[in-house]
PDB file of C-alpha atoms in Angstrom:
ATOM      1  CA  VAL A   1     -10.406 130.614 -54.311  1.00  0.00           C
ATOM      2  CA  LEU A   2     -14.205 130.545 -53.818  1.00  0.00           C
ATOM      3  CA  TYR A   3     -14.566 129.607 -57.493  1.00  0.00           C
ATOM      4  CA  LEU A   4     -12.443 126.487 -56.955  1.00  0.00           C
ATOM      5  CA  THR A   5     -14.802 125.133 -54.284  1.00  0.00           C
ATOM      6  CA  ALA A   6     -17.266 124.119 -57.026  1.00  0.00           C
ATOM      7  CA  THR A   7     -14.891 121.365 -58.158  1.00  0.00           C
ATOM      8  CA  ARG A   8     -12.666 120.855 -55.109  1.00  0.00           C
ATOM      9  CA  LEU A   9     -14.953 120.011 -52.204  1.00  0.00           C
ATOM     10  CA  ASP A  10     -12.020 119.213 -49.922  1.00  0.00           C
ATOM     11  CA  ILE A  11     -11.153 122.911 -49.513  1.00  0.00           C
ATOM     12  CA  MET A  12     -14.712 124.141 -48.868  1.00  0.00           C
ATOM     13  CA  HIS A  13     -14.417 124.414 -45.078  1.00  0.00           C
ATOM     14  CA  SER A  14     -11.109 126.306 -45.129  1.00  0.00           C
ATOM     15  CA  VAL A  15     -12.229 128.674 -47.878  1.00  0.00           C
ATOM     16  CA  CYS A  16     -15.523 129.461 -46.134  1.00  0.00           C
ATOM     17  CA  LEU A  17     -13.689 130.265 -42.903  1.00  0.00           C
ATOM     18  CA  CYS A  18     -11.434 132.673 -44.797  1.00  0.00           C
ATOM     19  CA  ALA A  19     -14.406 134.257 -46.577  1.00  0.00           C
ATOM     20  CA  ARG A  20     -15.910 135.274 -43.238  1.00  0.00           C
ATOM     21  CA  PHE A  21     -13.059 137.737 -42.773  1.00  0.00           C
ATOM     22  CA  GLN A  22     -13.094 139.072 -46.336  1.00  0.00           C
ATOM     23  CA  SER A  23     -14.263 142.543 -45.296  1.00  0.00           C
ATOM     24  CA  ASP A  24     -11.414 142.974 -42.770  1.00  0.00           C
ATOM     25  CA  PRO A  25      -8.532 140.645 -43.700  1.00  0.00           C
ATOM     26  CA  HIS A  26      -5.333 140.340 -41.691  1.00  0.00           C
ATOM     27  CA  GLU A  27      -1.900 138.903 -42.395  1.00  0.00           C
ATOM     28  CA  SER A  28      -2.911 135.546 -40.871  1.00  0.00           C
ATOM     29  CA  HIS A  29      -5.773 135.188 -43.368  1.00  0.00           C
ATOM     30  CA  LEU A  30      -3.378 135.699 -46.277  1.00  0.00           C
ATOM     31  CA  LYS A  31      -1.158 132.937 -44.869  1.00  0.00           C
ATOM     32  CA  VAL A  32      -4.128 130.554 -44.774  1.00  0.00           C
ATOM     33  CA  VAL A  33      -5.056 131.366 -48.401  1.00  0.00           C
ATOM     34  CA  LYS A  34      -1.446 130.706 -49.449  1.00  0.00           C
ATOM     35  CA  TRP A  35      -1.598 127.362 -47.588  1.00  0.00           C
ATOM     36  CA  ILE A  36      -4.792 126.463 -49.483  1.00  0.00           C
ATOM     37  CA  LEU A  37      -3.139 127.302 -52.812  1.00  0.00           C
ATOM     38  CA  ARG A  38      -0.068 125.209 -51.940  1.00  0.00           C
ATOM     39  CA  TYR A  39      -2.396 122.324 -51.022  1.00  0.00           C
ATOM     40  CA  LEU A  40      -4.172 122.627 -54.387  1.00  0.00           C
ATOM     41  CA  ILE A  41      -0.887 122.565 -56.287  1.00  0.00           C
ATOM     42  CA  GLY A  42       0.210 119.449 -54.405  1.00  0.00           C
ATOM     43  CA  THR A  43      -3.034 117.533 -55.025  1.00  0.00           C
ATOM     44  CA  THR A  44      -3.726 118.156 -58.720  1.00  0.00           C
ATOM     45  CA  LYS A  45      -3.633 114.428 -59.561  1.00  0.00           C
ATOM     46  CA  GLN A  46      -6.333 113.435 -57.047  1.00  0.00           C
ATOM     47  CA  CYS A  47      -9.960 113.016 -58.160  1.00  0.00           C
ATOM     48  CA  LEU A  48     -13.240 111.260 -57.341  1.00  0.00           C
ATOM     49  CA  PHE A  49     -13.967 107.957 -59.108  1.00  0.00           C
ATOM     50  CA  TYR A  50     -17.478 106.515 -59.500  1.00  0.00           C
ATOM     51  CA  LYS A  51     -17.506 102.814 -60.328  1.00  0.00           C
ATOM     52  CA  LYS A  52     -20.482 101.175 -62.105  1.00  0.00           C
ATOM     53  CA  ASN A  53     -22.185  98.566 -59.900  1.00  0.00           C
ATOM     54  CA  GLN A  54     -25.493  96.644 -59.750  1.00  0.00           C
ATOM     55  CA  ASP A  55     -26.629  97.166 -56.141  1.00  0.00           C
ATOM     56  CA  PHE A  56     -28.383 100.373 -55.137  1.00  0.00           C
ATOM     57  CA  ARG A  57     -27.885 101.563 -51.561  1.00  0.00           C
ATOM     58  CA  LEU A  58     -28.754 105.070 -50.484  1.00  0.00           C
ATOM     59  CA  VAL A  59     -27.022 106.028 -47.220  1.00  0.00           C
ATOM     60  CA  GLY A  60     -26.835 109.330 -45.361  1.00  0.00           C
ATOM     61  CA  TYR A  61     -24.641 110.438 -42.458  1.00  0.00           C
ATOM     62  CA  SER A  62     -24.833 113.605 -40.423  1.00  0.00           C
ATOM     63  CA  ASP A  63     -23.045 115.149 -37.474  1.00  0.00           C
ATOM     64  CA  VAL A  64     -23.656 118.255 -35.424  1.00  0.00           C
ATOM     65  CA  ASP A  65     -21.609 120.155 -32.895  1.00  0.00           C
ATOM     66  CA  TYR A  66     -23.176 122.237 -30.168  1.00  0.00           C
ATOM     67  CA  ALA A  67     -22.006 125.867 -30.078  1.00  0.00           C
ATOM     68  CA  GLY A  68     -18.759 124.969 -31.830  1.00  0.00           C
ATOM     69  CA  ASP A  69     -18.198 128.374 -33.392  1.00  0.00           C
ATOM     70  CA  ARG A  70     -15.950 130.205 -30.947  1.00  0.00           C
ATOM     71  CA  VAL A  71     -16.798 133.660 -32.246  1.00  0.00           C
ATOM     72  CA  GLU A  72     -20.620 133.575 -32.351  1.00  0.00           C
ATOM     73  CA  ARG A  73     -21.332 130.384 -30.308  1.00  0.00           C
ATOM     74  CA  LYS A  74     -23.500 128.958 -33.100  1.00  0.00           C
ATOM     75  CA  SER A  75     -23.666 125.279 -33.967  1.00  0.00           C
ATOM     76  CA  THR A  76     -22.294 123.752 -37.168  1.00  0.00           C
ATOM     77  CA  SER A  77     -23.873 120.809 -38.983  1.00  0.00           C
ATOM     78  CA  GLY A  78     -22.508 118.557 -41.663  1.00  0.00           C
ATOM     79  CA  GLY A  79     -23.674 115.559 -43.610  1.00  0.00           C
ATOM     80  CA  CYS A  80     -23.022 113.453 -46.689  1.00  0.00           C
ATOM     81  CA  HIS A  81     -25.071 111.121 -48.879  1.00  0.00           C
ATOM     82  CA  TYR A  82     -23.888 108.059 -50.769  1.00  0.00           C
ATOM     83  CA  ILE A  83     -25.271 105.812 -53.489  1.00  0.00           C
ATOM     84  CA  ARG A  84     -23.333 102.580 -53.104  1.00  0.00           C
ATOM     85  CA  PRO A  85     -19.858 103.690 -51.964  1.00  0.00           C
ATOM     86  CA  CYS A  86     -20.005 106.856 -54.115  1.00  0.00           C
ATOM     87  CA  LEU A  87     -20.461 110.304 -52.611  1.00  0.00           C
ATOM     88  CA  ILE A  88     -23.308 112.154 -54.362  1.00  0.00           C
ATOM     89  CA  SER A  89     -23.946 115.167 -52.116  1.00  0.00           C
ATOM     90  CA  TRP A  90     -22.753 116.797 -48.950  1.00  0.00           C
ATOM     91  CA  ALA A  91     -23.594 119.790 -46.794  1.00  0.00           C
ATOM     92  CA  SER A  92     -21.943 121.857 -44.117  1.00  0.00           C
ATOM     93  CA  LYS A  93     -23.728 124.765 -42.508  1.00  0.00           C
ATOM     94  CA  LYS A  94     -23.361 127.127 -39.597  1.00  0.00           C
ATOM     95  CA  HIS A  95     -26.802 127.588 -38.035  1.00  0.00           C
ATOM     96  CA  ASN A  96     -28.517 130.967 -38.158  1.00  0.00           C
ATOM     97  CA  THR A  97     -29.640 130.845 -34.531  1.00  0.00           C
ATOM     98  CA  ILE A  98     -28.029 129.860 -31.260  1.00  0.00           C
ATOM     99  CA  ALA A  99     -29.443 126.526 -30.105  1.00  0.00           C
ATOM    100  CA  LEU A 100     -30.456 126.012 -26.500  1.00  0.00           C
ATOM    101  CA  SER A 101     -29.580 122.303 -26.417  1.00  0.00           C
ATOM    102  CA  THR A 102     -27.681 119.595 -28.293  1.00  0.00           C
ATOM    103  CA  VAL A 103     -30.926 117.747 -29.036  1.00  0.00           C
ATOM    104  CA  GLU A 104     -32.426 120.809 -30.715  1.00  0.00           C
ATOM    105  CA  THR A 105     -29.379 121.166 -32.942  1.00  0.00           C
ATOM    106  CA  LYS A 106     -29.420 117.503 -33.947  1.00  0.00           C
ATOM    107  CA  TYR A 107     -33.164 117.508 -34.636  1.00  0.00           C
ATOM    108  CA  VAL A 108     -32.966 120.533 -36.943  1.00  0.00           C
ATOM    109  CA  PHE A 109     -30.150 119.089 -39.039  1.00  0.00           C
ATOM    110  CA  ALA A 110     -31.580 115.542 -39.099  1.00  0.00           C
ATOM    111  CA  ALA A 111     -34.727 116.945 -40.717  1.00  0.00           C
ATOM    112  CA  SER A 112     -32.589 118.691 -43.327  1.00  0.00           C
ATOM    113  CA  CYS A 113     -30.577 115.513 -43.984  1.00  0.00           C
ATOM    114  CA  TYR A 114     -33.704 113.388 -44.445  1.00  0.00           C
ATOM    115  CA  SER A 115     -35.283 115.897 -46.830  1.00  0.00           C
ATOM    116  CA  GLN A 116     -32.109 115.809 -48.933  1.00  0.00           C
ATOM    117  CA  LEU A 117     -32.281 111.994 -49.090  1.00  0.00           C
ATOM    118  CA  LEU A 118     -35.918 112.125 -50.231  1.00  0.00           C
TER     119      LEU A 118
END
């Protein structure tokens, strides 16, 4: 299922959550993987479409939660970048360290988002 995340970005979050428990899987993890496979079978006709256009607009969005991971209390960041209305890149990352404040978490990921835009 990890191989499929290269072309199906919509399952990345679910697959990465399952991969965390790969060394000690339980019955509930198998149920989630089966749900992901059923979702993939039901959405085989969906795809991304990039339309040719004259205007050039580069836009980036980001969002951060503070200590959202319930197991390790680490923050998770996510962001996406668009040229015109077309998605060109995205990121989602659980931070390596535990942040002491919401502002610290947002500052760290904003710097990462801006470097990706550049």
